[in-house]
Amino acid sequence: MEWLSEHSKAITAITSILTLFVWFFYAQILYRNFARTRRPRIIINRGHGNDLTSLCLISNMSSEPIFLEHIIVTLHTSKGSLTNDMIDFEADHRQDRSDSEDSSSEHGKDQGGNCRHEQDREGMRSSQGPMLSGSFSHVGSFEAILRRLCNVHEVALEHDRPKDDTVFQFLDIRVVAIYGSEDHPIGAERRFRLHMNDDEAYTLVPVSLDTKRYANRLQRWRVRQWIRHLDG
C-alpha cells in the first residue's frame, strides 16, 4: 500500500493512457462498421446460366438507393475494342416488342397508339433511374447485348460469332451511378471471359470473384473518364 501511495500519480497516468487506447480501439471498430454500412455496393453478375442466354444482372447492395446513369459495355476482340452505352437497351427492347405487336393491329385506333406511347415511356423509366437498396435489375441477356454492340459497330455475326477471323476475348460491364446525396458518380466493373466450348458456343467466365468497386477519390476520377470517353 505504501508503494501504491508513493506511485499513485504514475499509476493514474498509465491507467488513463491505457483507457484512452481502449476507447480509441473501440472508436476505430465503430467507425469501420459505420463506414462499411455507408459504402456503396453494386454487384454485376450472370443470371439463369453461364452462356450468352444468361441475364446481365445489376444489384444494389448499398444501404441507400442509387441512380443509374450509364451501363457501359466494352467488347475486347483480337482486332480492338467495341464500346457502347447500354442504359437504354431495355427501352429499345420493349419498344421493338411493342412495335411488333402493334404491326398486327389496326394503326388507326387511338387506343392502340396511346398504349404504345405509354409502353415506350415505361421502358425509358425502367432503364435509367433510381434503384432501391436491396433491389436488382437487368438489361437483357448477354446475347442480346453482344448482338446490339456488334450491330452498332457494324460487325457481322453468324450464330453469335463474327463472320471473319475476329476472336472475341473479354466482355466488360461497367455501371456508373449516383449514390444517395453524393455529387460525384461512383462506378462498378466486372469482366467476363468469352470461352468457346466444345459445342462452338460461348460461355461467360468471370475473371474476378467479385465486382470491382470505384468509390474513392482516385477511382471516381476514372469513372468520370469513362463518361468523357462516351461523350467524345
Short mmCIF file of N, CA and C in Angstrom, two decimals, residues 17-161:
data_model
loop_
_atom_site.label_atom_id
_atom_site.label_comp_id
_atom_site.label_asym_id
_atom_site.label_seq_id
_atom_site.Cartn_x
_atom_site.Cartn_y
_atom_site.Cartn_z
N ILE A 17 -3.79 6.50 -19.81
CA ILE A 17 -3.30 6.24 -21.17
C ILE A 17 -3.85 4.93 -21.70
N LEU A 18 -3.88 3.89 -20.86
CA LEU A 18 -4.44 2.61 -21.30
C LEU A 18 -5.92 2.72 -21.60
N THR A 19 -6.64 3.47 -20.78
CA THR A 19 -8.07 3.69 -21.03
C THR A 19 -8.29 4.43 -22.34
N LEU A 20 -7.42 5.40 -22.63
CA LEU A 20 -7.51 6.14 -23.89
C LEU A 20 -7.30 5.22 -25.08
N PHE A 21 -6.31 4.33 -24.96
CA PHE A 21 -6.06 3.38 -26.06
C PHE A 21 -7.25 2.44 -26.25
N VAL A 22 -7.88 2.00 -25.18
CA VAL A 22 -9.05 1.13 -25.29
C VAL A 22 -10.20 1.84 -25.98
N TRP A 23 -10.46 3.10 -25.57
CA TRP A 23 -11.53 3.85 -26.22
C TRP A 23 -11.22 4.12 -27.69
N PHE A 24 -9.94 4.37 -27.98
CA PHE A 24 -9.56 4.60 -29.37
C PHE A 24 -9.77 3.33 -30.20
N PHE A 25 -9.46 2.17 -29.61
CA PHE A 25 -9.65 0.90 -30.31
C PHE A 25 -11.13 0.67 -30.62
N TYR A 26 -12.01 0.90 -29.64
CA TYR A 26 -13.43 0.70 -29.87
C TYR A 26 -13.99 1.75 -30.83
N ALA A 27 -13.44 2.97 -30.79
CA ALA A 27 -13.89 4.01 -31.72
C ALA A 27 -13.55 3.62 -33.17
N GLN A 28 -12.37 3.00 -33.36
CA GLN A 28 -11.99 2.54 -34.68
C GLN A 28 -12.94 1.45 -35.18
N ILE A 29 -13.31 0.54 -34.28
CA ILE A 29 -14.24 -0.52 -34.68
C ILE A 29 -15.60 0.06 -35.06
N LEU A 30 -16.10 1.00 -34.28
CA LEU A 30 -17.39 1.61 -34.58
C LEU A 30 -17.34 2.39 -35.89
N TYR A 31 -16.24 3.10 -36.12
CA TYR A 31 -16.12 3.87 -37.35
C TYR A 31 -16.05 2.96 -38.57
N ARG A 32 -15.30 1.87 -38.47
CA ARG A 32 -15.21 0.95 -39.61
C ARG A 32 -16.54 0.30 -39.91
N ASN A 33 -17.29 -0.05 -38.88
CA ASN A 33 -18.62 -0.63 -39.11
C ASN A 33 -19.55 0.39 -39.74
N PHE A 34 -19.47 1.64 -39.29
CA PHE A 34 -20.30 2.69 -39.87
C PHE A 34 -19.92 2.96 -41.32
N ALA A 35 -18.60 3.04 -41.58
CA ALA A 35 -18.15 3.28 -42.95
C ALA A 35 -18.51 2.13 -43.87
N ARG A 36 -18.50 0.90 -43.36
CA ARG A 36 -18.85 -0.26 -44.17
C ARG A 36 -20.32 -0.22 -44.58
N THR A 37 -21.18 0.19 -43.65
CA THR A 37 -22.61 0.27 -43.98
C THR A 37 -22.91 1.43 -44.92
N ARG A 38 -22.11 2.48 -44.89
CA ARG A 38 -22.33 3.64 -45.75
C ARG A 38 -21.64 3.51 -47.10
N ARG A 39 -20.83 2.49 -47.28
CA ARG A 39 -20.07 2.34 -48.51
C ARG A 39 -20.98 1.83 -49.63
N PRO A 40 -20.94 2.47 -50.81
CA PRO A 40 -21.77 1.99 -51.93
C PRO A 40 -21.33 0.62 -52.39
N ARG A 41 -22.29 -0.19 -52.78
CA ARG A 41 -22.01 -1.58 -53.17
C ARG A 41 -22.91 -1.97 -54.32
N ILE A 42 -22.33 -2.15 -55.51
CA ILE A 42 -23.05 -2.57 -56.71
C ILE A 42 -22.45 -3.89 -57.18
N ILE A 43 -23.29 -4.85 -57.47
CA ILE A 43 -22.84 -6.17 -57.90
C ILE A 43 -23.32 -6.44 -59.32
N ILE A 44 -22.42 -6.89 -60.17
CA ILE A 44 -22.72 -7.27 -61.55
C ILE A 44 -22.50 -8.77 -61.66
N ASN A 45 -23.51 -9.47 -62.16
CA ASN A 45 -23.40 -10.92 -62.20
C ASN A 45 -24.24 -11.48 -63.34
N ARG A 46 -24.10 -12.79 -63.56
CA ARG A 46 -24.93 -13.51 -64.52
C ARG A 46 -26.17 -14.05 -63.83
N GLY A 47 -27.18 -14.34 -64.61
CA GLY A 47 -28.39 -14.93 -64.07
C GLY A 47 -28.97 -15.95 -65.03
N HIS A 48 -29.41 -17.09 -64.49
CA HIS A 48 -30.03 -18.15 -65.29
C HIS A 48 -29.04 -18.75 -66.29
N GLY A 49 -27.92 -19.23 -65.79
CA GLY A 49 -26.98 -19.91 -66.66
C GLY A 49 -25.65 -19.21 -66.75
N ASN A 50 -24.76 -19.77 -67.55
CA ASN A 50 -23.43 -19.20 -67.73
C ASN A 50 -23.07 -19.01 -69.20
N ASP A 51 -24.06 -19.13 -70.10
CA ASP A 51 -23.80 -18.89 -71.51
C ASP A 51 -24.34 -17.53 -71.90
N LEU A 52 -24.38 -17.25 -73.19
CA LEU A 52 -24.81 -15.94 -73.65
C LEU A 52 -26.30 -15.68 -73.42
N THR A 53 -27.09 -16.73 -73.20
CA THR A 53 -28.51 -16.54 -72.94
C THR A 53 -28.79 -16.11 -71.51
N SER A 54 -27.78 -16.11 -70.64
CA SER A 54 -27.98 -15.67 -69.26
C SER A 54 -28.19 -14.16 -69.21
N LEU A 55 -28.85 -13.72 -68.15
CA LEU A 55 -29.17 -12.30 -67.99
C LEU A 55 -28.01 -11.56 -67.35
N CYS A 56 -27.87 -10.31 -67.73
CA CYS A 56 -26.89 -9.42 -67.10
C CYS A 56 -27.58 -8.72 -65.93
N LEU A 57 -27.29 -9.16 -64.72
CA LEU A 57 -27.95 -8.67 -63.52
C LEU A 57 -27.12 -7.58 -62.86
N ILE A 58 -27.80 -6.53 -62.40
CA ILE A 58 -27.18 -5.44 -61.66
C ILE A 58 -27.94 -5.30 -60.35
N SER A 59 -27.24 -5.46 -59.23
CA SER A 59 -27.88 -5.43 -57.91
C SER A 59 -27.30 -4.28 -57.09
N ASN A 60 -28.19 -3.60 -56.36
CA ASN A 60 -27.78 -2.53 -55.46
C ASN A 60 -27.79 -3.05 -54.03
N MET A 61 -26.61 -3.36 -53.51
CA MET A 61 -26.49 -3.85 -52.15
C MET A 61 -26.05 -2.75 -51.19
N SER A 62 -26.18 -1.50 -51.61
CA SER A 62 -25.85 -0.37 -50.74
C SER A 62 -26.97 -0.14 -49.74
N SER A 63 -26.65 0.66 -48.71
CA SER A 63 -27.66 0.98 -47.70
C SER A 63 -28.63 2.06 -48.16
N GLU A 64 -28.31 2.76 -49.26
CA GLU A 64 -29.18 3.80 -49.79
C GLU A 64 -29.43 3.53 -51.28
N PRO A 65 -30.46 4.16 -51.84
CA PRO A 65 -30.72 3.98 -53.28
C PRO A 65 -29.61 4.58 -54.13
N ILE A 66 -29.52 4.11 -55.35
CA ILE A 66 -28.60 4.66 -56.34
C ILE A 66 -29.40 5.08 -57.57
N PHE A 67 -28.80 5.95 -58.36
CA PHE A 67 -29.41 6.37 -59.61
C PHE A 67 -28.51 5.91 -60.75
N LEU A 68 -29.02 5.02 -61.58
CA LEU A 68 -28.25 4.50 -62.71
C LEU A 68 -28.15 5.56 -63.81
N GLU A 69 -26.93 5.87 -64.21
CA GLU A 69 -26.71 6.84 -65.28
C GLU A 69 -26.23 6.18 -66.57
N HIS A 70 -25.29 5.26 -66.45
CA HIS A 70 -24.73 4.62 -67.63
C HIS A 70 -24.46 3.15 -67.33
N ILE A 71 -24.65 2.32 -68.34
CA ILE A 71 -24.22 0.93 -68.32
C ILE A 71 -23.35 0.74 -69.56
N ILE A 72 -22.05 0.79 -69.36
CA ILE A 72 -21.09 0.80 -70.45
C ILE A 72 -20.60 -0.61 -70.69
N VAL A 73 -20.72 -1.06 -71.91
CA VAL A 73 -20.29 -2.41 -72.30
C VAL A 73 -19.14 -2.28 -73.29
N THR A 74 -18.06 -2.99 -73.02
CA THR A 74 -16.89 -2.99 -73.90
C THR A 74 -16.55 -4.43 -74.27
N LEU A 75 -16.49 -4.68 -75.56
CA LEU A 75 -16.12 -6.00 -76.08
C LEU A 75 -14.69 -5.94 -76.59
N HIS A 76 -13.81 -6.73 -75.97
CA HIS A 76 -12.41 -6.79 -76.39
C HIS A 76 -12.25 -7.94 -77.38
N THR A 77 -11.72 -7.62 -78.54
CA THR A 77 -11.53 -8.60 -79.60
C THR A 77 -10.06 -8.61 -80.02
N SER A 78 -9.74 -9.52 -80.89
CA SER A 78 -8.37 -9.60 -81.41
C SER A 78 -8.04 -8.43 -82.33
N LYS A 79 -9.04 -7.65 -82.74
CA LYS A 79 -8.84 -6.52 -83.63
C LYS A 79 -9.21 -5.20 -82.98
N GLY A 80 -9.28 -5.15 -81.67
CA GLY A 80 -9.60 -3.90 -81.00
C GLY A 80 -10.78 -4.05 -80.06
N SER A 81 -11.24 -2.93 -79.54
CA SER A 81 -12.34 -2.91 -78.56
C SER A 81 -13.54 -2.18 -79.13
N LEU A 82 -14.73 -2.66 -78.76
CA LEU A 82 -16.00 -2.06 -79.16
C LEU A 82 -16.73 -1.63 -77.89
N THR A 83 -17.14 -0.36 -77.83
CA THR A 83 -17.76 0.19 -76.62
C THR A 83 -19.06 0.88 -76.97
N ASN A 84 -20.05 0.72 -76.10
CA ASN A 84 -21.33 1.40 -76.28
C ASN A 84 -22.05 1.48 -74.94
N ASP A 85 -22.90 2.51 -74.82
CA ASP A 85 -23.70 2.70 -73.61
C ASP A 85 -25.02 1.95 -73.78
N MET A 86 -25.31 1.03 -72.85
CA MET A 86 -26.49 0.19 -72.93
C MET A 86 -27.58 0.60 -71.95
N ILE A 87 -27.56 1.84 -71.47
CA ILE A 87 -28.52 2.24 -70.46
C ILE A 87 -29.94 2.22 -70.99
N ASP A 88 -30.13 2.46 -72.27
CA ASP A 88 -31.46 2.46 -72.86
C ASP A 88 -31.76 1.18 -73.62
N PHE A 89 -30.99 0.15 -73.34
CA PHE A 89 -31.18 -1.12 -74.06
C PHE A 89 -32.54 -1.72 -73.76
N GLU A 90 -32.97 -1.68 -72.48
CA GLU A 90 -34.25 -2.27 -72.12
C GLU A 90 -35.39 -1.51 -72.77
N ALA A 91 -35.24 -0.18 -72.87
CA ALA A 91 -36.28 0.61 -73.52
C ALA A 91 -36.41 0.24 -74.99
N ASP A 92 -35.26 0.08 -75.68
CA ASP A 92 -35.31 -0.29 -77.09
C ASP A 92 -35.91 -1.68 -77.26
N HIS A 93 -35.59 -2.59 -76.34
CA HIS A 93 -36.12 -3.94 -76.44
C HIS A 93 -37.64 -3.92 -76.30
N ARG A 94 -38.15 -3.17 -75.35
CA ARG A 94 -39.59 -3.10 -75.17
C ARG A 94 -40.26 -2.39 -76.34
N GLN A 95 -39.57 -1.37 -76.85
CA GLN A 95 -40.15 -0.65 -77.97
C GLN A 95 -40.24 -1.55 -79.20
N ASP A 96 -39.21 -2.33 -79.45
CA ASP A 96 -39.26 -3.25 -80.59
C ASP A 96 -40.37 -4.27 -80.41
N ARG A 97 -40.54 -4.74 -79.18
CA ARG A 97 -41.59 -5.72 -78.94
C ARG A 97 -42.97 -5.10 -79.10
N SER A 98 -43.13 -3.87 -78.59
CA SER A 98 -44.43 -3.23 -78.72
C SER A 98 -44.73 -2.87 -80.17
N ASP A 99 -43.67 -2.48 -80.92
CA ASP A 99 -43.88 -2.16 -82.33
C ASP A 99 -44.30 -3.39 -83.12
N SER A 100 -43.72 -4.55 -82.79
CA SER A 100 -44.09 -5.77 -83.49
C SER A 100 -45.52 -6.18 -83.16
N GLU A 101 -45.95 -5.91 -81.92
CA GLU A 101 -47.32 -6.23 -81.56
C GLU A 101 -48.30 -5.25 -82.21
N ASP A 102 -47.89 -3.99 -82.32
CA ASP A 102 -48.78 -3.01 -82.94
C ASP A 102 -48.91 -3.22 -84.43
N SER A 103 -47.90 -3.84 -85.06
CA SER A 103 -47.95 -4.03 -86.51
C SER A 103 -49.05 -4.99 -86.90
N SER A 104 -49.46 -5.88 -85.98
CA SER A 104 -50.52 -6.83 -86.27
C SER A 104 -51.91 -6.27 -85.97
N SER A 105 -51.97 -5.09 -85.35
CA SER A 105 -53.25 -4.46 -85.02
C SER A 105 -53.51 -3.31 -85.97
N GLU A 106 -54.65 -2.66 -85.81
CA GLU A 106 -55.01 -1.53 -86.65
C GLU A 106 -54.31 -0.28 -86.15
N HIS A 107 -53.67 0.45 -87.07
CA HIS A 107 -52.93 1.64 -86.69
C HIS A 107 -53.85 2.85 -86.56
N GLY A 108 -55.07 2.76 -86.97
CA GLY A 108 -55.95 3.90 -86.92
C GLY A 108 -56.63 4.10 -85.59
N LYS A 109 -56.51 3.15 -84.66
CA LYS A 109 -57.17 3.26 -83.38
C LYS A 109 -56.33 4.10 -82.44
N ASP A 110 -56.96 5.10 -81.79
CA ASP A 110 -56.25 5.96 -80.87
C ASP A 110 -55.84 5.20 -79.62
N GLN A 111 -56.62 4.21 -79.23
CA GLN A 111 -56.32 3.47 -78.02
C GLN A 111 -55.03 2.70 -78.17
N GLY A 112 -54.80 2.07 -79.29
CA GLY A 112 -53.57 1.33 -79.52
C GLY A 112 -52.37 2.26 -79.54
N GLY A 113 -52.53 3.46 -80.18
CA GLY A 113 -51.44 4.41 -80.21
C GLY A 113 -51.07 4.90 -78.84
N ASN A 114 -52.08 5.16 -78.02
CA ASN A 114 -51.80 5.61 -76.67
C ASN A 114 -51.08 4.55 -75.86
N CYS A 115 -51.48 3.30 -76.02
CA CYS A 115 -50.83 2.22 -75.30
C CYS A 115 -49.37 2.10 -75.70
N ARG A 116 -49.09 2.31 -76.99
CA ARG A 116 -47.71 2.18 -77.45
C ARG A 116 -46.84 3.26 -76.82
N HIS A 117 -47.35 4.51 -76.75
CA HIS A 117 -46.57 5.58 -76.15
C HIS A 117 -46.36 5.35 -74.67
N GLU A 118 -47.36 4.79 -74.00
CA GLU A 118 -47.21 4.51 -72.58
C GLU A 118 -46.15 3.43 -72.35
N GLN A 119 -46.10 2.41 -73.23
CA GLN A 119 -45.09 1.38 -73.09
C GLN A 119 -43.70 1.94 -73.33
N ASP A 120 -43.57 2.89 -74.29
CA ASP A 120 -42.27 3.49 -74.55
C ASP A 120 -41.78 4.25 -73.33
N ARG A 121 -42.68 5.06 -72.72
CA ARG A 121 -42.29 5.82 -71.55
C ARG A 121 -41.95 4.91 -70.40
N GLU A 122 -42.70 3.81 -70.25
CA GLU A 122 -42.42 2.86 -69.18
C GLU A 122 -41.05 2.22 -69.37
N GLY A 123 -40.70 1.90 -70.61
CA GLY A 123 -39.40 1.32 -70.86
C GLY A 123 -38.27 2.28 -70.54
N MET A 124 -38.46 3.58 -70.87
CA MET A 124 -37.44 4.55 -70.57
C MET A 124 -37.24 4.69 -69.07
N ARG A 125 -38.30 4.62 -68.29
CA ARG A 125 -38.18 4.75 -66.85
C ARG A 125 -37.45 3.55 -66.26
N SER A 126 -37.66 2.38 -66.80
CA SER A 126 -37.07 1.19 -66.23
C SER A 126 -35.59 1.04 -66.56
N SER A 127 -35.11 1.70 -67.62
CA SER A 127 -33.71 1.53 -68.00
C SER A 127 -32.79 2.51 -67.29
N GLN A 128 -33.24 3.72 -67.06
CA GLN A 128 -32.41 4.72 -66.38
C GLN A 128 -33.23 5.35 -65.28
N GLY A 129 -32.71 5.30 -64.07
CA GLY A 129 -33.44 5.87 -62.95
C GLY A 129 -32.98 5.30 -61.63
N PRO A 130 -33.74 5.55 -60.57
CA PRO A 130 -33.32 5.09 -59.24
C PRO A 130 -33.49 3.60 -59.05
N MET A 131 -32.62 3.04 -58.24
CA MET A 131 -32.68 1.63 -57.86
C MET A 131 -32.61 1.56 -56.33
N LEU A 132 -33.64 1.00 -55.73
CA LEU A 132 -33.72 0.96 -54.28
C LEU A 132 -32.68 0.02 -53.69
N SER A 133 -32.41 0.20 -52.41
CA SER A 133 -31.47 -0.67 -51.72
C SER A 133 -32.01 -2.10 -51.66
N GLY A 134 -31.17 -3.05 -51.99
CA GLY A 134 -31.56 -4.45 -52.00
C GLY A 134 -32.29 -4.91 -53.24
N SER A 135 -32.45 -4.04 -54.23
CA SER A 135 -33.16 -4.41 -55.45
C SER A 135 -32.16 -4.74 -56.56
N PHE A 136 -32.68 -5.31 -57.64
CA PHE A 136 -31.83 -5.65 -58.78
C PHE A 136 -32.60 -5.40 -60.06
N SER A 137 -31.85 -5.31 -61.14
CA SER A 137 -32.44 -5.10 -62.46
C SER A 137 -31.56 -5.81 -63.48
N HIS A 138 -32.03 -5.89 -64.70
CA HIS A 138 -31.22 -6.49 -65.76
C HIS A 138 -31.45 -5.72 -67.05
N VAL A 139 -30.49 -5.79 -67.94
CA VAL A 139 -30.57 -5.09 -69.23
C VAL A 139 -30.65 -6.09 -70.36
N GLY A 140 -31.26 -7.22 -70.09
CA GLY A 140 -31.41 -8.24 -71.13
C GLY A 140 -30.33 -9.30 -71.01
N SER A 141 -30.30 -10.17 -71.97
CA SER A 141 -29.31 -11.25 -71.98
C SER A 141 -27.99 -10.77 -72.55
N PHE A 142 -26.93 -11.48 -72.22
CA PHE A 142 -25.63 -11.16 -72.79
C PHE A 142 -25.62 -11.36 -74.31
N GLU A 143 -26.42 -12.27 -74.78
CA GLU A 143 -26.52 -12.49 -76.22
C GLU A 143 -27.08 -11.27 -76.92
N ALA A 144 -28.16 -10.70 -76.35
CA ALA A 144 -28.76 -9.51 -76.94
C ALA A 144 -27.81 -8.31 -76.84
N ILE A 145 -27.10 -8.20 -75.72
CA ILE A 145 -26.13 -7.11 -75.57
C ILE A 145 -25.03 -7.25 -76.61
N LEU A 146 -24.52 -8.45 -76.80
CA LEU A 146 -23.45 -8.68 -77.78
C LEU A 146 -23.93 -8.36 -79.19
N ARG A 147 -25.14 -8.77 -79.52
CA ARG A 147 -25.65 -8.51 -80.86
C ARG A 147 -25.84 -7.02 -81.11
N ARG A 148 -26.37 -6.32 -80.11
CA ARG A 148 -26.59 -4.89 -80.32
C ARG A 148 -25.26 -4.15 -80.42
N LEU A 149 -24.28 -4.54 -79.61
CA LEU A 149 -22.98 -3.90 -79.66
C LEU A 149 -22.33 -4.11 -81.03
N CYS A 150 -22.42 -5.31 -81.55
CA CYS A 150 -21.85 -5.57 -82.89
C CYS A 150 -22.64 -4.85 -83.97
N ASN A 151 -23.94 -4.73 -83.76
CA ASN A 151 -24.75 -4.02 -84.75
C ASN A 151 -24.40 -2.54 -84.80
N VAL A 152 -24.14 -1.94 -83.64
CA VAL A 152 -23.76 -0.52 -83.60
C VAL A 152 -22.44 -0.29 -84.32
N HIS A 153 -21.50 -1.21 -84.14
CA HIS A 153 -20.18 -1.07 -84.76
C HIS A 153 -20.05 -1.81 -86.10
N GLU A 154 -21.19 -2.26 -86.62
CA GLU A 154 -21.25 -2.88 -87.95
C GLU A 154 -20.32 -4.09 -88.07
N VAL A 155 -20.42 -4.95 -87.07
CA VAL A 155 -19.68 -6.21 -87.10
C VAL A 155 -20.66 -7.33 -87.44
N ALA A 156 -20.42 -8.00 -88.54
CA ALA A 156 -21.32 -9.06 -88.99
C ALA A 156 -21.16 -10.31 -88.14
N LEU A 157 -22.30 -10.87 -87.72
CA LEU A 157 -22.30 -12.06 -86.88
C LEU A 157 -23.03 -13.20 -87.58
N GLU A 158 -22.61 -14.38 -87.23
CA GLU A 158 -23.29 -15.60 -87.67
C GLU A 158 -23.28 -16.59 -86.52
N HIS A 159 -24.48 -16.87 -85.98
CA HIS A 159 -24.61 -17.71 -84.79
C HIS A 159 -23.79 -17.14 -83.62
N ASP A 160 -23.93 -15.82 -83.44
CA ASP A 160 -23.27 -15.09 -82.35
C ASP A 160 -21.75 -15.13 -82.44
N ARG A 161 -21.21 -15.41 -83.61
CA ARG A 161 -19.78 -15.39 -83.82
C ARG A 161 -19.48 -14.52 -85.04
#
